Every structure is written in C-alpha cells, then in structure tokens.
Tab-separated table of N, CA and C in Angstrom:
chain	number	residue	atom	x	y	z
A	28	MET	N	-28.447	10.485	134.185
A	28	MET	CA	-27.433	12.010	134.252
A	28	MET	C	-27.322	12.500	132.608
A	29	PRO	N	-26.985	13.673	132.474
A	29	PRO	CA	-27.154	13.811	130.626
A	29	PRO	C	-25.417	13.051	130.299
A	30	ARG	N	-25.992	13.491	129.016
A	30	ARG	CA	-24.935	11.996	128.246
A	30	ARG	C	-23.831	13.021	128.599
A	31	SER	N	-23.527	14.560	128.365
A	31	SER	CA	-22.485	15.725	128.606
A	31	SER	C	-21.687	14.899	129.603
A	32	GLU	N	-22.536	14.905	131.172
A	32	GLU	CA	-21.562	14.744	132.314
A	32	GLU	C	-21.134	13.825	132.325
A	33	ARG	N	-22.056	12.497	131.593
A	33	ARG	CA	-21.255	10.875	131.813
A	33	ARG	C	-19.976	10.917	130.677
A	34	SER	N	-19.959	11.668	129.626
A	34	SER	CA	-18.660	11.728	128.648
A	34	SER	C	-17.830	12.382	129.622
A	35	ALA	N	-18.064	13.285	130.456
A	35	ALA	CA	-16.556	13.615	131.245
A	35	ALA	C	-16.031	12.663	131.873
A	36	LEU	N	-17.245	12.187	132.673
A	36	LEU	CA	-16.617	11.358	133.525
A	36	LEU	C	-15.835	10.257	133.379
A	37	LEU	N	-16.025	9.734	131.946
A	37	LEU	CA	-15.622	8.963	131.291
A	37	LEU	C	-14.349	9.496	130.699
A	38	LEU	N	-13.773	10.348	130.649
A	38	LEU	CA	-12.859	10.744	130.196
A	38	LEU	C	-12.492	11.522	131.664
A	39	ALA	N	-12.188	11.294	132.205
A	39	ALA	CA	-11.178	11.742	133.589
A	39	ALA	C	-10.947	9.923	134.305
A	40	GLY	N	-12.018	9.389	133.847
A	40	GLY	CA	-11.953	7.925	134.554
A	40	GLY	C	-10.292	7.470	133.587
A	41	LEU	N	-10.803	7.889	132.359
A	41	LEU	CA	-9.864	7.303	130.898
A	41	LEU	C	-8.272	7.585	131.465
A	42	LEU	N	-8.178	8.884	131.823
A	42	LEU	CA	-7.127	10.241	132.433
A	42	LEU	C	-6.464	9.132	133.850
A	43	ALA	N	-7.551	9.378	135.013
A	43	ALA	CA	-7.307	8.722	135.969
A	43	ALA	C	-6.786	7.212	135.814
A	44	THR	N	-7.070	6.159	134.881
A	44	THR	CA	-6.627	4.720	134.994
A	44	THR	C	-4.746	5.283	134.306
A	45	ALA	N	-4.821	6.156	132.889
A	45	ALA	CA	-3.503	5.737	132.631
A	45	ALA	C	-2.709	6.574	133.809
A	46	GLY	N	-2.761	7.822	134.599
A	46	GLY	CA	-2.450	8.432	135.688
A	46	GLY	C	-1.901	7.346	136.351
A	47	VAL	N	-2.745	6.459	136.784
A	47	VAL	CA	-2.743	5.546	137.934
A	47	VAL	C	-1.254	4.590	137.524
A	48	GLY	N	-1.218	3.917	136.166
A	48	GLY	CA	-0.700	3.207	135.410
A	48	GLY	C	0.265	3.344	135.117
A	49	HIS	N	0.753	5.169	134.915
A	49	HIS	CA	2.046	5.201	134.947
A	49	HIS	C	3.215	5.699	135.736
A	50	LEU	N	2.425	5.533	137.223
A	50	LEU	CA	2.397	5.847	138.913
A	50	LEU	C	3.054	4.334	139.117
A	51	VAL	N	2.425	3.020	138.833
A	51	VAL	CA	2.134	1.818	139.170
A	51	VAL	C	3.533	0.939	138.618
A	52	SER	N	3.250	1.502	137.177
A	52	SER	CA	3.844	0.220	136.633
A	52	SER	C	5.104	0.885	135.420
A	53	PRO	N	5.737	2.114	135.914
A	53	PRO	CA	6.288	2.757	135.085
A	53	PRO	C	7.368	2.246	134.410
A	54	ARG	N	7.892	1.318	134.488
A	54	ARG	CA	9.197	0.765	133.497
A	54	ARG	C	8.481	0.642	132.379
A	55	GLN	N	7.260	0.305	131.932
A	55	GLN	CA	7.021	0.221	130.709
A	55	GLN	C	6.072	1.152	129.578
A	56	PHE	N	6.484	2.322	130.580
A	56	PHE	CA	6.278	3.671	129.835
A	56	PHE	C	7.085	4.199	129.365
A	57	ASP	N	8.882	3.918	130.418
A	57	ASP	CA	9.790	4.561	129.814
A	57	ASP	C	9.892	4.348	128.798
A	58	ALA	N	9.812	3.597	128.091
A	58	ALA	CA	10.605	3.069	126.823
A	58	ALA	C	10.011	3.770	125.699
A	59	THR	N	8.635	4.406	126.314
A	59	THR	CA	8.041	5.447	124.870
A	59	THR	C	8.819	6.404	124.733
A	60	ILE	N	9.244	6.956	126.047
A	60	ILE	CA	9.598	8.734	126.054
A	60	ILE	C	10.490	8.458	125.037
A	61	PRO	N	10.381	9.398	124.203
A	61	PRO	CA	11.529	10.226	123.247
A	61	PRO	C	12.799	10.178	123.672
A	62	ARG	N	13.368	9.622	123.327
A	62	ARG	CA	15.283	9.975	123.747
A	62	ARG	C	15.581	11.356	123.797
A	63	ALA	N	15.065	12.087	123.242
A	63	ALA	CA	15.756	13.512	122.606
A	63	ALA	C	15.049	14.710	124.061
A	64	LEU	N	14.245	13.866	124.788
A	64	LEU	CA	14.270	14.670	125.615
A	64	LEU	C	15.190	14.797	126.445
A	65	PRO	N	15.145	16.193	127.362
A	65	PRO	CA	16.295	15.706	128.203
A	65	PRO	C	16.179	14.803	129.549
A	66	GLY	N	17.425	14.592	130.594
A	66	GLY	CA	15.817	14.013	131.700
A	66	GLY	C	16.330	12.718	131.501
A	67	ALA	N	16.025	11.597	132.637
A	67	ALA	CA	15.343	10.409	132.665
A	67	ALA	C	14.205	10.140	132.207
A	68	PRO	N	13.912	9.040	131.374
A	68	PRO	CA	12.819	8.500	131.263
A	68	PRO	C	11.688	8.774	132.156
A	69	ARG	N	12.208	7.797	133.533
A	69	ARG	CA	11.451	7.259	134.625
A	69	ARG	C	10.669	8.936	135.026
A	70	THR	N	11.360	9.708	135.110
A	70	THR	CA	10.932	11.001	135.241
A	70	THR	C	9.880	11.812	134.368
A	71	TRP	N	10.036	11.754	133.525
A	71	TRP	CA	9.246	12.144	132.114
A	71	TRP	C	7.706	11.318	132.212
A	72	THR	N	7.699	9.979	132.995
A	72	THR	CA	6.590	9.541	133.142
A	72	THR	C	5.953	9.033	134.152
A	73	TYR	N	6.834	9.683	135.141
A	73	TYR	CA	6.269	9.850	136.493
A	73	TYR	C	5.534	11.238	136.705
A	74	ALA	N	5.823	12.304	135.535
A	74	ALA	CA	5.045	13.416	135.560
A	74	ALA	C	4.099	13.153	134.641
A	75	SER	N	4.411	12.568	133.815
A	75	SER	CA	2.746	12.164	132.672
A	75	SER	C	1.582	11.973	133.851
A	76	GLY	N	2.210	11.216	134.559
A	76	GLY	CA	1.465	10.070	135.521
A	76	GLY	C	0.387	11.198	136.314
A	77	VAL	N	1.367	12.111	137.102
A	77	VAL	CA	0.903	13.122	137.908
A	77	VAL	C	-0.317	14.206	137.055
A	78	ALA	N	-0.143	14.309	136.342
A	78	ALA	CA	-0.285	15.036	134.816
A	78	ALA	C	-1.732	14.303	134.513
A	79	GLU	N	-1.514	13.312	134.337
A	79	GLU	CA	-3.267	13.075	134.083
A	79	GLU	C	-4.034	12.385	135.292
A	80	LEU	N	-3.520	12.711	136.610
A	80	LEU	CA	-3.842	12.768	138.103
A	80	LEU	C	-4.363	14.073	137.588
A	81	ALA	N	-3.951	14.347	137.536
A	81	ALA	CA	-4.260	16.113	137.944
A	81	ALA	C	-5.367	16.746	136.780
A	82	LEU	N	-5.103	16.059	135.727
A	82	LEU	CA	-6.220	16.666	135.051
A	82	LEU	C	-7.694	15.640	135.102
A	83	ALA	N	-7.535	15.032	135.161
A	83	ALA	CA	-9.193	13.730	135.431
A	83	ALA	C	-9.518	14.814	136.685
A	84	ALA	N	-8.285	14.733	137.492
A	84	ALA	CA	-9.836	15.556	139.148
A	84	ALA	C	-10.663	16.591	138.502
A	85	GLY	N	-9.555	17.314	137.594
A	85	GLY	CA	-9.985	18.920	136.849
A	85	GLY	C	-11.074	18.649	135.758
A	86	VAL	N	-11.447	17.304	135.037
A	86	VAL	CA	-12.412	17.193	134.232
A	86	VAL	C	-13.874	16.982	135.086
A	87	ALA	N	-13.289	15.992	136.236
A	87	ALA	CA	-14.177	15.394	136.865
A	87	ALA	C	-15.229	16.092	137.893
A	88	VAL	N	-14.526	17.689	138.281
A	88	VAL	CA	-15.124	18.670	138.803
A	88	VAL	C	-15.874	19.504	137.520
A	89	PRO	N	-16.904	19.644	137.789
A	89	PRO	CA	-17.881	20.871	136.691
A	89	PRO	C	-17.670	22.220	136.912
A	90	ARG	N	-16.740	22.826	137.836
A	90	ARG	CA	-16.412	24.142	138.237
A	90	ARG	C	-15.322	24.398	136.903
A	91	THR	N	-14.146	23.584	136.859
A	91	THR	CA	-12.863	23.752	136.412
A	91	THR	C	-12.953	22.408	135.111
A	92	ARG	N	-14.084	22.179	134.756
A	92	ARG	CA	-13.876	21.017	133.167
A	92	ARG	C	-13.621	21.536	131.968
A	93	ARG	N	-13.721	22.739	131.634
A	93	ARG	CA	-13.755	23.716	130.678
A	93	ARG	C	-12.540	23.332	130.468
A	94	VAL	N	-11.573	24.538	131.829
A	94	VAL	CA	-10.191	24.552	131.381
A	94	VAL	C	-9.310	23.198	131.598
A	95	ALA	N	-9.681	22.450	132.217
A	95	ALA	CA	-9.434	21.569	132.270
A	95	ALA	C	-9.466	20.113	130.976
A	96	ALA	N	-10.672	20.116	130.558
A	96	ALA	CA	-10.150	19.674	129.316
A	96	ALA	C	-9.567	20.064	128.211
A	97	LEU	N	-9.864	21.627	128.066
A	97	LEU	CA	-8.845	22.022	127.249
A	97	LEU	C	-7.516	21.793	127.357
A	98	ALA	N	-6.857	21.672	128.477
A	98	ALA	CA	-5.496	20.883	129.073
A	98	ALA	C	-5.390	19.583	128.721
A	99	THR	N	-6.236	19.104	128.870
A	99	THR	CA	-6.366	17.622	128.167
A	99	THR	C	-6.196	17.480	127.252
A	100	ALA	N	-6.692	18.389	125.844
A	100	ALA	CA	-7.172	18.337	124.459
A	100	ALA	C	-5.296	18.744	124.005
A	101	ALA	N	-4.864	19.951	124.993
A	101	ALA	CA	-3.607	19.944	124.493
A	101	ALA	C	-2.398	18.405	125.069
A	102	PHE	N	-2.630	18.054	126.042
A	102	PHE	CA	-1.839	17.075	126.749
A	102	PHE	C	-1.811	15.812	125.468
A	103	PHE	N	-3.023	15.908	125.069
A	103	PHE	CA	-3.046	14.650	124.407
A	103	PHE	C	-2.234	14.931	122.882
A	104	VAL	N	-2.277	15.863	122.461
A	104	VAL	CA	-1.597	16.636	121.599
A	104	VAL	C	-0.168	16.586	121.677
A	105	GLY	N	0.126	17.066	122.801
A	105	GLY	CA	1.986	16.892	123.488
A	105	GLY	C	2.685	15.459	124.223
A	106	VAL	N	2.455	14.515	123.944
A	106	VAL	CA	2.249	13.306	124.194
A	106	VAL	C	2.029	12.462	122.606
A	107	PHE	N	1.651	12.664	121.637
A	107	PHE	CA	1.843	12.164	120.475
A	107	PHE	C	2.943	11.556	120.287
A	108	PRO	N	4.054	12.283	120.154
A	108	PRO	CA	5.669	12.020	119.984
A	108	PRO	C	6.082	10.572	120.757
A	109	ALA	N	5.626	10.416	121.977
A	109	ALA	CA	5.800	8.997	122.582
A	109	ALA	C	5.093	8.205	121.530
A	110	ASN	N	3.990	8.333	121.314
A	110	ASN	CA	3.313	7.323	120.620
A	110	ASN	C	3.932	6.616	118.877
A	111	VAL	N	4.323	7.528	118.969
A	111	VAL	CA	5.383	8.048	117.639
A	111	VAL	C	6.662	7.118	117.848
A	112	GLN	N	7.006	7.215	118.977
A	112	GLN	CA	8.499	6.682	119.442
A	112	GLN	C	8.453	5.187	119.556
A	113	MET	N	7.329	4.825	120.331
A	113	MET	CA	6.827	3.745	120.317
A	113	MET	C	6.419	2.883	119.311
A	114	ALA	N	5.910	3.566	117.889
A	114	ALA	CA	5.895	2.763	116.689
A	114	ALA	C	6.876	2.829	116.660
A	115	VAL	N	8.243	3.255	116.583
A	115	VAL	CA	9.033	3.229	116.078
A	115	VAL	C	10.004	2.062	116.635
A	116	ASP	N	9.865	2.189	117.852
A	116	ASP	CA	11.130	0.844	118.538
A	116	ASP	C	10.256	0.239	118.437
A	117	TRP	N	8.626	-0.392	118.286
A	117	TRP	CA	8.387	-1.456	117.867
A	117	TRP	C	8.267	-2.671	116.379
A	118	ARG	N	8.241	-1.558	115.733
A	118	ARG	CA	8.336	-1.912	114.483
A	118	ARG	C	8.687	-3.273	113.799
A	119	ARG	N	9.932	-3.528	114.972
A	119	ARG	CA	10.323	-5.141	114.417
A	119	ARG	C	9.966	-6.251	115.575
A	120	ARG	N	9.097	-6.013	116.366
A	120	ARG	CA	7.405	-6.729	117.375
A	120	ARG	C	6.893	-7.678	116.342
A	121	PRO	N	6.605	-8.741	117.032
A	121	PRO	CA	5.486	-9.469	116.238
A	121	PRO	C	4.865	-8.898	115.984
A	122	ALA	N	3.594	-8.981	114.528
A	122	ALA	CA	2.383	-7.782	114.179
A	122	ALA	C	2.109	-7.510	114.968
A	123	PRO	N	0.823	-8.618	116.005
A	123	PRO	CA	0.224	-8.039	116.836
A	123	PRO	C	0.792	-6.656	117.487
A	124	GLN	N	1.662	-6.752	118.289
A	124	GLN	CA	2.473	-5.810	118.767
A	124	GLN	C	2.308	-4.238	118.044
A	125	LYS	N	3.563	-4.236	116.683
A	125	LYS	CA	3.775	-3.490	116.193
A	125	LYS	C	1.748	-2.997	115.230
A	126	ALA	N	1.371	-3.782	114.426
A	126	ALA	CA	-0.140	-3.276	114.860
A	126	ALA	C	-0.518	-2.246	115.937
A	127	ALA	N	-0.622	-2.666	117.015
A	127	ALA	CA	-0.974	-2.038	118.276
A	127	ALA	C	-0.304	-0.374	118.267
A	128	ALA	N	0.781	-0.475	118.620
A	128	ALA	CA	1.959	0.547	118.442
A	128	ALA	C	1.726	1.445	117.449
A	129	VAL	N	0.894	1.242	116.080
A	129	VAL	CA	0.819	1.846	114.547
A	129	VAL	C	-1.094	2.382	114.806
A	130	ALA	N	-1.387	1.642	115.651
A	130	ALA	CA	-3.008	1.879	115.348
A	130	ALA	C	-3.352	2.512	116.922
A	131	ARG	N	-1.968	3.197	117.509
A	131	ARG	CA	-2.503	3.979	118.379
A	131	ARG	C	-2.374	5.517	117.892
A	132	LEU	N	-1.358	5.702	117.021
A	132	LEU	CA	-1.461	6.918	116.231
A	132	LEU	C	-2.421	7.566	115.480
A	133	PRO	N	-3.407	7.120	114.697
A	133	PRO	CA	-4.765	8.305	115.026
A	133	PRO	C	-5.640	7.739	115.576
A	134	LEU	N	-5.090	7.416	117.052
A	134	LEU	CA	-6.221	7.552	118.073
A	134	LEU	C	-6.234	8.815	118.859
A	135	GLN	N	-5.311	9.647	118.657
A	135	GLN	CA	-4.839	10.857	119.484
A	135	GLN	C	-5.959	11.600	118.447
A	136	VAL	N	-6.589	11.574	117.955
A	136	VAL	CA	-7.300	12.641	116.937
A	136	VAL	C	-8.427	12.808	117.250
A	137	PRO	N	-9.452	11.400	117.546
A	137	PRO	CA	-10.826	11.024	117.921
A	137	PRO	C	-10.734	11.441	119.982
A	138	LEU	N	-9.155	11.616	120.745
A	138	LEU	CA	-9.391	11.724	122.067
A	138	LEU	C	-9.156	13.425	121.888
A	139	VAL	N	-8.192	14.089	121.201
A	139	VAL	CA	-8.103	15.252	121.477
A	139	VAL	C	-9.843	15.645	120.896
A	140	LEU	N	-10.466	15.556	120.422
A	140	LEU	CA	-11.696	15.847	119.595
A	140	LEU	C	-13.059	15.372	121.117
A	141	TRP	N	-12.743	14.411	121.962
A	141	TRP	CA	-13.664	13.855	122.957
A	141	TRP	C	-13.520	15.506	124.096
A	142	ALA	N	-11.715	15.508	124.267
A	142	ALA	CA	-11.110	16.466	125.237
A	142	ALA	C	-12.335	18.075	124.867
A	143	ARG	N	-12.005	17.995	123.890
A	143	ARG	CA	-12.560	19.376	123.075
A	143	ARG	C	-13.954	19.581	123.486
A	144	SER	N	-14.802	18.324	123.162
A	144	SER	CA	-16.452	18.080	123.169
A	144	SER	C	-16.016	18.629	124.399
A	145	VAL	N	-15.746	17.855	125.402
A	145	VAL	CA	-16.387	18.121	126.808
A	145	VAL	C	-15.902	18.939	127.374
A	146	ALA	N	-14.928	20.238	126.867
A	146	ALA	CA	-14.892	21.264	127.004
A	146	ALA	C	-15.851	22.104	126.971
A	147	ASN	N	-16.580	21.744	125.436
A	147	ASN	CA	-17.727	22.848	125.074
A	147	ASN	C	-19.499	22.375	126.074
A	148	GLY	N	-18.939	21.433	126.855
A	148	GLY	CA	-20.337	20.828	127.622
A	148	GLY	C	-20.788	19.806	125.919
A	149	GLY	N	-20.440	19.191	125.636
A	149	GLY	CA	-20.742	18.243	124.974
A	149	GLY	C	-21.811	18.451	123.290
A	150	LYS	N	-21.378	19.869	123.536
A	150	LYS	CA	-21.659	20.411	122.006
A	150	LYS	C	-21.532	21.272	121.103
A	151	GLY	N	-20.245	19.712	120.588
A	151	GLY	CA	-19.704	19.791	119.269
A	151	GLY	C	-18.430	20.523	119.626
A	152	GLN	N	-17.684	20.815	118.459
A	152	GLN	CA	-16.153	21.132	118.799
A	152	GLN	C	-16.156	22.919	118.161
A	153	SER	N	-15.009	23.318	119.105
A	153	SER	CA	-14.947	24.595	118.692
A	153	SER	C	-14.184	24.973	117.544
C-alpha cells in the first residue's frame, strides 16, 4: 500500500474513532464546548461526532479524499476553541490532566498539516 494511501486511511481512522467517541460517550466532550456557542453543548457534541464520521468516510474514499481532507483541515481549525476551553477549564486540575489539556493545543497544527498533506496526495503542503 502506498504511503499516501496509508496516511489517508490513518487519518480516516482517527476521525472515525473520535466521531464514535463523541456519539457513545458525549458527556466527556460536552464540557469542552465553548459556552459562547448558542444551544446545548450536547447538540454540538453530537454534531461534531457526525461531522467526524462524515469526514472519515470522505477521506477514506479516493474519489472524495481531496475535498474531505481539506474540510478536515478546516474542521481541525474550527474545533480549536474547544481545546482552548478545555485548557482553561482544566487549569486547576491535577498536573497530568492540566498538562494533557495544554499539550493538545499545539497538536492542532500537525493535524491540520496532515489533513492538507492527504488532500495533496501526500505531496507536501500547498
């Protein structure tokens, strides 16, 4: 299997895993929804899970991969405020949890770059 195909399928797997997690265990994700968003956090949690599953399906299929991977990059940028909210909310938690919440923030950058690479067929960044 070519490296670019493997990378795309790994990204699809990550998205699918996250999507299933949002749908089967939504409570843990509800707390990360920024309070400034309208509506119930659970609605945003479920919408995020469904979006991740749809993106996973799109990335997994070569015909839709480019558009889905670009949408995935945008999605990763869009959920960054939830990661910031989590870091703010967890600032008084035990050190390992606080460190994990803060460590998630810079991880968005390689996720965005990974999705862009998949969109470009593994041929670097555009």
